[in-house]
Structure formats: C-alpha cells, structure tokens
PDB file of C-alpha atoms in Angstrom:
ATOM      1  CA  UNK N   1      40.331 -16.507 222.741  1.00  0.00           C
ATOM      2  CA  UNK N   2      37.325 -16.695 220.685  1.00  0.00           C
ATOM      3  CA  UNK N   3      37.075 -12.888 220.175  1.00  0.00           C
ATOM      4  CA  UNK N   4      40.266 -12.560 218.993  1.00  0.00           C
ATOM      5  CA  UNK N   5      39.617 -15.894 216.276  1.00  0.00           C
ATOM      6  CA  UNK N   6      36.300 -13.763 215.255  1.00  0.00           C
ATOM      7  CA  UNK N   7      38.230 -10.505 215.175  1.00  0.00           C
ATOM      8  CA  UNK N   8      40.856 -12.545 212.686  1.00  0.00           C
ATOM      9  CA  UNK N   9      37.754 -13.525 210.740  1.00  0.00           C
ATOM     10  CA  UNK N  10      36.235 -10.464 210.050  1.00  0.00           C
ATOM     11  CA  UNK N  11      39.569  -8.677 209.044  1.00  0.00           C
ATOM     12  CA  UNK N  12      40.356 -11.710 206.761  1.00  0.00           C
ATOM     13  CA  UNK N  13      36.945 -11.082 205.096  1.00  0.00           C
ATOM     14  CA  UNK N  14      37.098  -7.420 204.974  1.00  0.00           C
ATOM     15  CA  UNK N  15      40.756  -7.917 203.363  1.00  0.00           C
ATOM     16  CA  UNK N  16      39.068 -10.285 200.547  1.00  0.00           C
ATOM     17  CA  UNK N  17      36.164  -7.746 199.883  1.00  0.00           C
ATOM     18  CA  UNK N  18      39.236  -4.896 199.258  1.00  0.00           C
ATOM     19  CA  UNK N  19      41.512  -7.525 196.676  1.00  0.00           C
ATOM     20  CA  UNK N  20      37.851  -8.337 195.352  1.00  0.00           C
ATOM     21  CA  UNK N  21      37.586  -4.694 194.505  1.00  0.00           C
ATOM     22  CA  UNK N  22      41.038  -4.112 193.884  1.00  0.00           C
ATOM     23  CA  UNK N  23      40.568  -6.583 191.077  1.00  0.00           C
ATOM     24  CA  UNK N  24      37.454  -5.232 189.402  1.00  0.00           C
ATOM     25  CA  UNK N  25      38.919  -2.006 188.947  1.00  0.00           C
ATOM     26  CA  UNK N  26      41.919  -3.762 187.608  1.00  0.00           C
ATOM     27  CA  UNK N  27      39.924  -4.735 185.207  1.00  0.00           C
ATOM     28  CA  UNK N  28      37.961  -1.992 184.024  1.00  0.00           C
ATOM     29  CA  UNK N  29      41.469  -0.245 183.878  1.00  0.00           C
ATOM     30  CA  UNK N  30      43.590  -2.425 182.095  1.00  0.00           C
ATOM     31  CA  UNK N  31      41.535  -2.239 178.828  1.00  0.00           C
ATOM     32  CA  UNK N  32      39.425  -5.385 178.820  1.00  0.00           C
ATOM     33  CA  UNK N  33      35.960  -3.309 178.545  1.00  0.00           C
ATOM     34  CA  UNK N  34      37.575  -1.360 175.547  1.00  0.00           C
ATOM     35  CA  UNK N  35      38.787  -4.376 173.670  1.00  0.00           C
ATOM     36  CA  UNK N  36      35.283  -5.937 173.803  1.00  0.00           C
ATOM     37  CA  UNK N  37      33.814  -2.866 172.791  1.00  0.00           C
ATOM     38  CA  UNK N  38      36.110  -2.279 169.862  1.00  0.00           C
ATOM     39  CA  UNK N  39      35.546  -6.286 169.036  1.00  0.00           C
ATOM     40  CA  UNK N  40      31.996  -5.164 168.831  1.00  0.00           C
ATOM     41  CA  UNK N  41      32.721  -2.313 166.224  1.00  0.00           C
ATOM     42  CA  UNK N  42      35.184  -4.588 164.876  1.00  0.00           C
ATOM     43  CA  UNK N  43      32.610  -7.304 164.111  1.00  0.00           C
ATOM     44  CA  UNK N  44      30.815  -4.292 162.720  1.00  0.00           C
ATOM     45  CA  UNK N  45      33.231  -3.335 160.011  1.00  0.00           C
ATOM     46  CA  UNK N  46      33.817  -6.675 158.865  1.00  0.00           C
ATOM     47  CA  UNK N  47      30.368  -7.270 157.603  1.00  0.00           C
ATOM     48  CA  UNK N  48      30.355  -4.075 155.635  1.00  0.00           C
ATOM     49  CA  UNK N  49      32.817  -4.526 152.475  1.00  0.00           C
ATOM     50  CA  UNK N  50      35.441  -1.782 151.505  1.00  0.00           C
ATOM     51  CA  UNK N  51      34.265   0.338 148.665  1.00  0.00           C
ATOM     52  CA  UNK N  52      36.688  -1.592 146.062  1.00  0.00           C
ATOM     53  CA  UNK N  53      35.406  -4.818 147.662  1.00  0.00           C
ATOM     54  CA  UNK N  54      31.666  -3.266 146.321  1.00  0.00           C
ATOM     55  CA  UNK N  55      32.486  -2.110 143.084  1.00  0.00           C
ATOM     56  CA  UNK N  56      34.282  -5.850 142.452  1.00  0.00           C
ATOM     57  CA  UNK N  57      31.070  -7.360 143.876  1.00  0.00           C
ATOM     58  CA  UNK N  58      28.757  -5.216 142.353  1.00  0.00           C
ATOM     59  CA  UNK N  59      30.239  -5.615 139.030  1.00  0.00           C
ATOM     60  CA  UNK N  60      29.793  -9.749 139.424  1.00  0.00           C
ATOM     61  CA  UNK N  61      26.048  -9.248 140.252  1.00  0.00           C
ATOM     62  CA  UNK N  62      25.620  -7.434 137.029  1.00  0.00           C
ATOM     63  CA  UNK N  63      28.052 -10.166 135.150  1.00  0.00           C
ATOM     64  CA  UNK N  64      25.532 -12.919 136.458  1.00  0.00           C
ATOM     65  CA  UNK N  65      22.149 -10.896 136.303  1.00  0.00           C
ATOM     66  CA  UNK N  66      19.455 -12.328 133.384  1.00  0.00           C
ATOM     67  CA  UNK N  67      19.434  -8.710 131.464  1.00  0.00           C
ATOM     68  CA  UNK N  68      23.344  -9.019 131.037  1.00  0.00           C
ATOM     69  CA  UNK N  69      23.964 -12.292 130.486  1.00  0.00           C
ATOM     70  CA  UNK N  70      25.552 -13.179 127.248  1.00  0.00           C
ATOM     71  CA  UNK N  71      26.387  -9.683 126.359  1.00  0.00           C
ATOM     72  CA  UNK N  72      29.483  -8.298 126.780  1.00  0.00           C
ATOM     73  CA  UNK N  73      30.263  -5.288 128.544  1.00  0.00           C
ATOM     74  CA  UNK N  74      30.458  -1.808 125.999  1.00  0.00           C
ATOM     75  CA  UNK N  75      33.835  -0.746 125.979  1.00  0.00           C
ATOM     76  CA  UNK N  76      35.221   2.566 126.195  1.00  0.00           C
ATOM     77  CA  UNK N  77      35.107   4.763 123.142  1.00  0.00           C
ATOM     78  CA  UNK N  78      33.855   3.983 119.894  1.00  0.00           C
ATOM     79  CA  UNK N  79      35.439   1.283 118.165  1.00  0.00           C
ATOM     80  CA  UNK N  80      37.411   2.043 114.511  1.00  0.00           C
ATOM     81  CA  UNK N  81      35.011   1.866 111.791  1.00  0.00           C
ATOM     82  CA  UNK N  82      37.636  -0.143 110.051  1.00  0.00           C
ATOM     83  CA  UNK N  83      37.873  -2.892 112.595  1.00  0.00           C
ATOM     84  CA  UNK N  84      34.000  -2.916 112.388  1.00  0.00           C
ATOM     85  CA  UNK N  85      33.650  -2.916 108.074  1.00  0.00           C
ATOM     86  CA  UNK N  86      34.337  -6.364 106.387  1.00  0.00           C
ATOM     87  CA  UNK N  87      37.421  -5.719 103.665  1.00  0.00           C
ATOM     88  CA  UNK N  88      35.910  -5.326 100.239  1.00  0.00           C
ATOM     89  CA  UNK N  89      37.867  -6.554  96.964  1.00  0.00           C
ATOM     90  CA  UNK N  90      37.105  -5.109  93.749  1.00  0.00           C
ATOM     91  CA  UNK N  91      33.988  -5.853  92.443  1.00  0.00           C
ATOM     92  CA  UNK N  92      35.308  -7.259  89.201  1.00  0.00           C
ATOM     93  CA  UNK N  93      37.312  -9.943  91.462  1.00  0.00           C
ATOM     94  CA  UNK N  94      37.225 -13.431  89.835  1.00  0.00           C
ATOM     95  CA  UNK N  95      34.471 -12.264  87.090  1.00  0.00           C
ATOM     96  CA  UNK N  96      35.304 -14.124  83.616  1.00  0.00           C
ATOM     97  CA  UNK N  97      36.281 -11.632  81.013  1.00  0.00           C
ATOM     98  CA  UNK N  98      36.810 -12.242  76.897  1.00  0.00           C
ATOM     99  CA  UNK N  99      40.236 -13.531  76.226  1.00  0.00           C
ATOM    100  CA  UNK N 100      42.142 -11.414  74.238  1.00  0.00           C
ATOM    101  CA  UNK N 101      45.508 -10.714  73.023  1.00  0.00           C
ATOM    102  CA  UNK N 102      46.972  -8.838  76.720  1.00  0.00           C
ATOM    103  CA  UNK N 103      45.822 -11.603  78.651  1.00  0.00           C
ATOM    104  CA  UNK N 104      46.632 -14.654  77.038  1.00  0.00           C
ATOM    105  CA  UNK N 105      50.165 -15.967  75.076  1.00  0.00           C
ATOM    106  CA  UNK N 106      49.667 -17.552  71.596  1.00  0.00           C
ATOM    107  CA  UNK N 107      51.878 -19.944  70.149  1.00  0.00           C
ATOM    108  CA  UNK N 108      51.224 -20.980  66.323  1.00  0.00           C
ATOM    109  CA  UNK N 109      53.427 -24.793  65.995  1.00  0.00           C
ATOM    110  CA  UNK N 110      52.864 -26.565  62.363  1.00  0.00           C
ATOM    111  CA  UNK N 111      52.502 -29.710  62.207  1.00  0.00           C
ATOM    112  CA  UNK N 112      53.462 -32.967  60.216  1.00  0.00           C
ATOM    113  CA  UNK N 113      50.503 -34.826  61.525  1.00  0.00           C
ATOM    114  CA  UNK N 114      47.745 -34.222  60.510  1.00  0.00           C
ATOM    115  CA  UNK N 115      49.372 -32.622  57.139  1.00  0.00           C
ATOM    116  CA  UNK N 116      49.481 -28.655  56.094  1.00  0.00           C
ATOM    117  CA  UNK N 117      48.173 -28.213  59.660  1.00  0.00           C
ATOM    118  CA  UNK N 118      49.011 -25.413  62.283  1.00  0.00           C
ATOM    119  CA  UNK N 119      47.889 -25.599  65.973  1.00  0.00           C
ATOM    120  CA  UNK N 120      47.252 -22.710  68.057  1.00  0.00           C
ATOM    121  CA  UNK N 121      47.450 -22.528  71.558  1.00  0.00           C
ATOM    122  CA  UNK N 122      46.411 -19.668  73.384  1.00  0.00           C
ATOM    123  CA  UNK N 123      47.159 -19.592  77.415  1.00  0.00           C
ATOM    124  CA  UNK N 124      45.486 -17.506  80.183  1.00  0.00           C
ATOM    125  CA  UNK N 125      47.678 -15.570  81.257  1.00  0.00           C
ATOM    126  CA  UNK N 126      45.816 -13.061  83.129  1.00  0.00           C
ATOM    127  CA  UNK N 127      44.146 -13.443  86.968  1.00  0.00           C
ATOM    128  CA  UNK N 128      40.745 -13.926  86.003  1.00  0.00           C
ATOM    129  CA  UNK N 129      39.190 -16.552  83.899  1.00  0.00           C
ATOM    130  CA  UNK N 130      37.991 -15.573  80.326  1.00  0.00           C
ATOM    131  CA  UNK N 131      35.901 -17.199  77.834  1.00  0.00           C
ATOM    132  CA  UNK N 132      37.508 -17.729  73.731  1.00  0.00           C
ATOM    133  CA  UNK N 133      34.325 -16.934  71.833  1.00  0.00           C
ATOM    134  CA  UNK N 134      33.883 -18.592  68.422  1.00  0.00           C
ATOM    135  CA  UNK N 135      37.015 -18.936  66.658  1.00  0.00           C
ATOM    136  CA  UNK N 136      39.923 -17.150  66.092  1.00  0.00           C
ATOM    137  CA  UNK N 137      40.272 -14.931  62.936  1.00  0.00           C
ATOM    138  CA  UNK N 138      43.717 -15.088  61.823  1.00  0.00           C
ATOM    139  CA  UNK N 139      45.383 -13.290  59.380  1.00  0.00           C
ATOM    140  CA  UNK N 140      48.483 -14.318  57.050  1.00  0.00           C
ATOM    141  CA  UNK N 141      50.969 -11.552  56.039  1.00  0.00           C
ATOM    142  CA  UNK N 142      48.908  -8.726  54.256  1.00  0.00           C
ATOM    143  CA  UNK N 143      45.695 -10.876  53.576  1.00  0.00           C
ATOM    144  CA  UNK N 144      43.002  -8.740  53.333  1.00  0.00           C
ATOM    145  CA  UNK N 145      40.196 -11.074  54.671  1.00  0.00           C
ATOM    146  CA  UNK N 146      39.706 -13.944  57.193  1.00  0.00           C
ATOM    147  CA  UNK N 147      39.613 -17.907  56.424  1.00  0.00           C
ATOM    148  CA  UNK N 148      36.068 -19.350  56.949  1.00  0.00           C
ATOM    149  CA  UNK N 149      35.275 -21.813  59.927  1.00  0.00           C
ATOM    150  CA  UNK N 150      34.874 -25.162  59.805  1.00  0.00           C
ATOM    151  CA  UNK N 151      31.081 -25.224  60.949  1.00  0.00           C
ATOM    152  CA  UNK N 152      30.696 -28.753  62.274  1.00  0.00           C
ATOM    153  CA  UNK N 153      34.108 -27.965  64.759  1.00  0.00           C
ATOM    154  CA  UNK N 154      31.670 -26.243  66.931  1.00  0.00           C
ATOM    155  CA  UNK N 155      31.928 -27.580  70.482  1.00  0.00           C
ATOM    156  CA  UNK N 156      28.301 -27.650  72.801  1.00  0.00           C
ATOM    157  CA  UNK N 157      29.765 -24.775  75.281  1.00  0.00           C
ATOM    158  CA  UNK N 158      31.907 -21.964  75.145  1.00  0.00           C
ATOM    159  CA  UNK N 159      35.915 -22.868  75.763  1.00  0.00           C
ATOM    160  CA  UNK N 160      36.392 -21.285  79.500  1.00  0.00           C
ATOM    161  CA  UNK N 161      39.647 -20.982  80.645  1.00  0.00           C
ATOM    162  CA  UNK N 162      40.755 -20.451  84.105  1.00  0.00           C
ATOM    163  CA  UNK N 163      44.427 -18.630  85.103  1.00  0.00           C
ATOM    164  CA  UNK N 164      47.406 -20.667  83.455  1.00  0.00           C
ATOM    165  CA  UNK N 165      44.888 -23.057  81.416  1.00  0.00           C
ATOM    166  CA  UNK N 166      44.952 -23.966  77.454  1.00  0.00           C
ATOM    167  CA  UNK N 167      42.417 -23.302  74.542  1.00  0.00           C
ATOM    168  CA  UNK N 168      42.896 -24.636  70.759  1.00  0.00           C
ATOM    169  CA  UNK N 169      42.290 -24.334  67.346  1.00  0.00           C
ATOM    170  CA  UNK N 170      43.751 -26.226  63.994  1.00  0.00           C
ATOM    171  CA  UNK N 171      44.420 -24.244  60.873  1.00  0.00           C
ATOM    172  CA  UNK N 172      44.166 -26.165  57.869  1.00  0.00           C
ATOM    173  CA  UNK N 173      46.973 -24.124  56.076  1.00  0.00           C
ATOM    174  CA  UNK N 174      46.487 -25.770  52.463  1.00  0.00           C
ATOM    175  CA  UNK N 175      45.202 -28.794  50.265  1.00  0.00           C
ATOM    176  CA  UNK N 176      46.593 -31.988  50.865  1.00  0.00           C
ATOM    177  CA  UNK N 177      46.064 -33.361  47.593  1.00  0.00           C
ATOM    178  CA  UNK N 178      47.802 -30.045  46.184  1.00  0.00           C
ATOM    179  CA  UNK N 179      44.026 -28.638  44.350  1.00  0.00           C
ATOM    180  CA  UNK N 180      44.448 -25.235  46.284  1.00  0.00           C
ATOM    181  CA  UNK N 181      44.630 -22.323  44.555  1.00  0.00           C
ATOM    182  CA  UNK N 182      46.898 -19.119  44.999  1.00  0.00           C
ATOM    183  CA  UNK N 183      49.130 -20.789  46.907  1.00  0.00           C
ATOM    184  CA  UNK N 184      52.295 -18.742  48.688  1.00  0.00           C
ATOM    185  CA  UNK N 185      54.152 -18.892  51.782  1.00  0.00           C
ATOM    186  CA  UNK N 186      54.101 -16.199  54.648  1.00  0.00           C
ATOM    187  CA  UNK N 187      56.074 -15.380  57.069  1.00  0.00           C
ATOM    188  CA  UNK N 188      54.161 -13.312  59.681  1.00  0.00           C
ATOM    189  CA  UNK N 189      50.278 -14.129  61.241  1.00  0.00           C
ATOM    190  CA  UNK N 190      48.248 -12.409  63.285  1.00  0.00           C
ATOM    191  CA  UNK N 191      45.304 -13.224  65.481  1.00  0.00           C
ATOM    192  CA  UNK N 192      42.140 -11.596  66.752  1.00  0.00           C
ATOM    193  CA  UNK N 193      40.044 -12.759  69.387  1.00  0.00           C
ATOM    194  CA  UNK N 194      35.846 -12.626  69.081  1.00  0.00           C
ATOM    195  CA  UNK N 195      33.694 -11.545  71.621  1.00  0.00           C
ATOM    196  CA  UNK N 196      30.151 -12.599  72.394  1.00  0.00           C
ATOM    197  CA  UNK N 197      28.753 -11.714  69.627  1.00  0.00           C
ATOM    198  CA  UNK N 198      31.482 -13.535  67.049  1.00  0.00           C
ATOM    199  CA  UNK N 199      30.722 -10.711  64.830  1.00  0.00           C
ATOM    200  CA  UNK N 200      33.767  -8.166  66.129  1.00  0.00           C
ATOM    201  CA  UNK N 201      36.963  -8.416  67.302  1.00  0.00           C
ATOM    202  CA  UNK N 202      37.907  -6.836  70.677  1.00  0.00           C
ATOM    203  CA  UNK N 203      41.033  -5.907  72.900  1.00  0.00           C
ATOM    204  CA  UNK N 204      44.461  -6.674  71.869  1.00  0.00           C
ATOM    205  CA  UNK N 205      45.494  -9.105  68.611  1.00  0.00           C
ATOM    206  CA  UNK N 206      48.024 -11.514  69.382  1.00  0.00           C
ATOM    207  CA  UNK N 207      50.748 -12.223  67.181  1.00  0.00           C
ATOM    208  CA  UNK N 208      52.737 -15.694  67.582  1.00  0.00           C
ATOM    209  CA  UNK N 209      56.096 -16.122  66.041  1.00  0.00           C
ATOM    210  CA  UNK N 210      56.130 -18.631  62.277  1.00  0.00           C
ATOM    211  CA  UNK N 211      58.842 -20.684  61.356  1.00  0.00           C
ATOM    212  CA  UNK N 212      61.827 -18.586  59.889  1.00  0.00           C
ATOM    213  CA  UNK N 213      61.250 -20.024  56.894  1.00  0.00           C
ATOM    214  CA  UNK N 214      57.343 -19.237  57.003  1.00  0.00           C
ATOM    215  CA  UNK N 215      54.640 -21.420  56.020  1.00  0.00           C
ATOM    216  CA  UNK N 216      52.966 -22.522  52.764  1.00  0.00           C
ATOM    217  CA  UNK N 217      49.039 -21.327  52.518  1.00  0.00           C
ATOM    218  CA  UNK N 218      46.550 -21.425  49.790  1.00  0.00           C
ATOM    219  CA  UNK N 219      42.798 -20.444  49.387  1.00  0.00           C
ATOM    220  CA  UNK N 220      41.401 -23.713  50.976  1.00  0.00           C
ATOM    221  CA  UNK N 221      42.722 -22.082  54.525  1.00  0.00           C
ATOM    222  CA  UNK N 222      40.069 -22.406  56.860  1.00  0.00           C
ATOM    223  CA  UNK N 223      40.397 -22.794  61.183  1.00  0.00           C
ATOM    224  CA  UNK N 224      38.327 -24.509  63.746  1.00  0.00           C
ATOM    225  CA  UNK N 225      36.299 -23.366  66.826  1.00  0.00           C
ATOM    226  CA  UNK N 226      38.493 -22.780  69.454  1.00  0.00           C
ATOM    227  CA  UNK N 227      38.233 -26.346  71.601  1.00  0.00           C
ATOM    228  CA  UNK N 228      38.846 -27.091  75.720  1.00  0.00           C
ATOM    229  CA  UNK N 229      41.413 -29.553  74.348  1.00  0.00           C
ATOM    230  CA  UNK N 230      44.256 -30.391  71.803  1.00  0.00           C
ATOM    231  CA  UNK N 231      42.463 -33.733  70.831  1.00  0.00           C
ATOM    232  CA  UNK N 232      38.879 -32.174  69.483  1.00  0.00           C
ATOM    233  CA  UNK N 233      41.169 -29.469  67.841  1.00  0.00           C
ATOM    234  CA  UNK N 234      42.980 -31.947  65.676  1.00  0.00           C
ATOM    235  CA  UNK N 235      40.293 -34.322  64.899  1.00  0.00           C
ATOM    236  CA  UNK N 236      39.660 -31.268  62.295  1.00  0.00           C
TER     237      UNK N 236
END
C-alpha cells in the first residue's frame, strides 16, 4: 500500500512539472514577451516628439530666447513701400498767404453812423489763412489815383485771418461839414489788396457791389488800416 501512495505521488508531481511547463510556453506564445517589448519601444517613441511637435517647440524656444525677445518675427516678402512711407501733404499746407481778391469776398455797406462813411469787409474765403497788409487801395469809378491813409489807424500787428474769418476798413467817403472839394457820386469801386511791402498791389482786385444809386465822394476821401475788428475800424 505504501508503494502504490508513493507511486501516486511521484506521478502527481511529474503531472505538475508538465502544466508548469505547459504554462510557460503558454506564455511566451501568447504574446506577453512581445507586448513588453513593444511597451519598451513604445516608451521609446513617446519621449521623442513628432517632427511638427519640434518645429512648434522649437519655434517657442526662439519666441522666449533673450536675442529674440521683443522683436517680432520678419515676415515673408518685403513689405509695400507705401505701407512703410508716412503720407505727405503739400508742402504749402496751412502756410498763411496775402489776401487777395480770389480768396476773400468784399462787401462795401455805407453807413449812417458814423456819417459819409463806408465799411468794408473782406472774408477769407480760401483754405489757408492770409494776412491783409496795410490798407486797402480803393478806387472810385475812373479815379486815377488812390485816397491817402489815415496814419494813426495803424493797428500794432498785421490783421491775420484764418478760413471764414473777417478783416475791416472805414472809408471816409466825404466832409461832414460839406468843405470837400470836387465832390460827385460813383457808382462802381474797386479794391486792391497790398502785400508785404504796402508799396504794390498783388493777385486779384476785388470789386464789391455800391448802392444802385451810388455814393457821394469828394477829395477829403481817405480809408483806414485794415483792423481784426469792426469796432477799431469805425472809431476812424
């Protein structure tokens, strides 16, 4: 009886050492080995980055590196000169010019207050600002010669006016007390504008519209200094 229980015991081993086995090669054949090797390359490719992964990275070094920081990358092609020029006006843009008779509108108004006296109002009409020089030198119907200035009208600078702004003289068209000589009444003026100088006229006259019936004048005609404002021309 105990030969036969020891004979049961060593097949019952030898049967375990065969499943044992069995298993083992089970193992090696169902893949196991290769997944753990491919794991291995697998943990290999995930450290190294894909080549668009790189260029993305690589790029963001260079973004954050000290030589590059704060300048902005070049881009492709050369940019339009005319995105790189600053616009340029005309040089003459906003430069004061001499009044004269295409830029401005002159109106000639007589008045009852002060008596035999004409105000003239000349308007800029133009874009630029422009300076009335001296006074103006008008000229009834066919006269052959200017009235004189009234000397002590002249005002401490000369009268600028900007776009749309006023300048004005008086004309003292007669004698109040009646002691003018060669008196006459005319129907059409004319008026020329001085430049620096006072000495010449220059661009365009101007020629404002009289009363239908004209106005009375007589040798004691004289005019003012053109003024910034109504008031200093009528204190004349």
């Amino acid at each position: 009886m105990s030969g036969i229980r020891n004979s049961r015991t060593r097949l019952v081993g030898v049967a375990a050492t065969v499943v044992l086995a069995a298993l083992s090669l089970t193992a090696c054949n169902d893949g196991t080995g290769v997944t753990d090797e491919g794991a291995s390359t697998g943990a290999s490719t995930i450290g190294s980055a894909p080549a668009d992964a790189s260029a993305s990275d690589a790029s963001a070094a260079g973004a954050s590196s000290p030589s590059s920081q704060g300048k902005p990358a070049a881009p492709v092609g050369s940019e339009p000169a005319a995105n790189t020029a600053a616009p340029k006006g005309p040089a003459s843009a906003g430069k004061p010019v001499t009044c004269e008779g295409s830029t401005t509108k002159t109106v000639a108004a007589p008045l009852n207050r002060p008596v035999n006296h004409m105000l003239l109002t000349v308007t800029n009409t133009g874009s630029k600002p422009c300076f009335l020089y001296t006074y103006p030198a008008v000229r009834f119907g066919e006269a052959q010669a200017v009235p004189p200035v009234i000397e002590d009208s002249q005002p401490q600078a000369v009268v600028t006016l900007a776009p749309g702004e006023s300048g004005y003289a008086s004309v003292n068209l007669s004698a109040a007390d009646g002691s003018g000589t060669n008196g006459r009444t005319e129907k059409s003026l004319t008026v020329y504008f001085h430049g620096r100088s006072g000495n010449e006229s220059v661009g365009a006259a101007a020629h404002p519209a009289l009363p239908a019936k004209g106005v009375y004048v007589d040798d004691s005609l004289k005019v003012t200094y053109w003024q910034q404002s109504m008031d200093d021309a009528l204190t004349w």
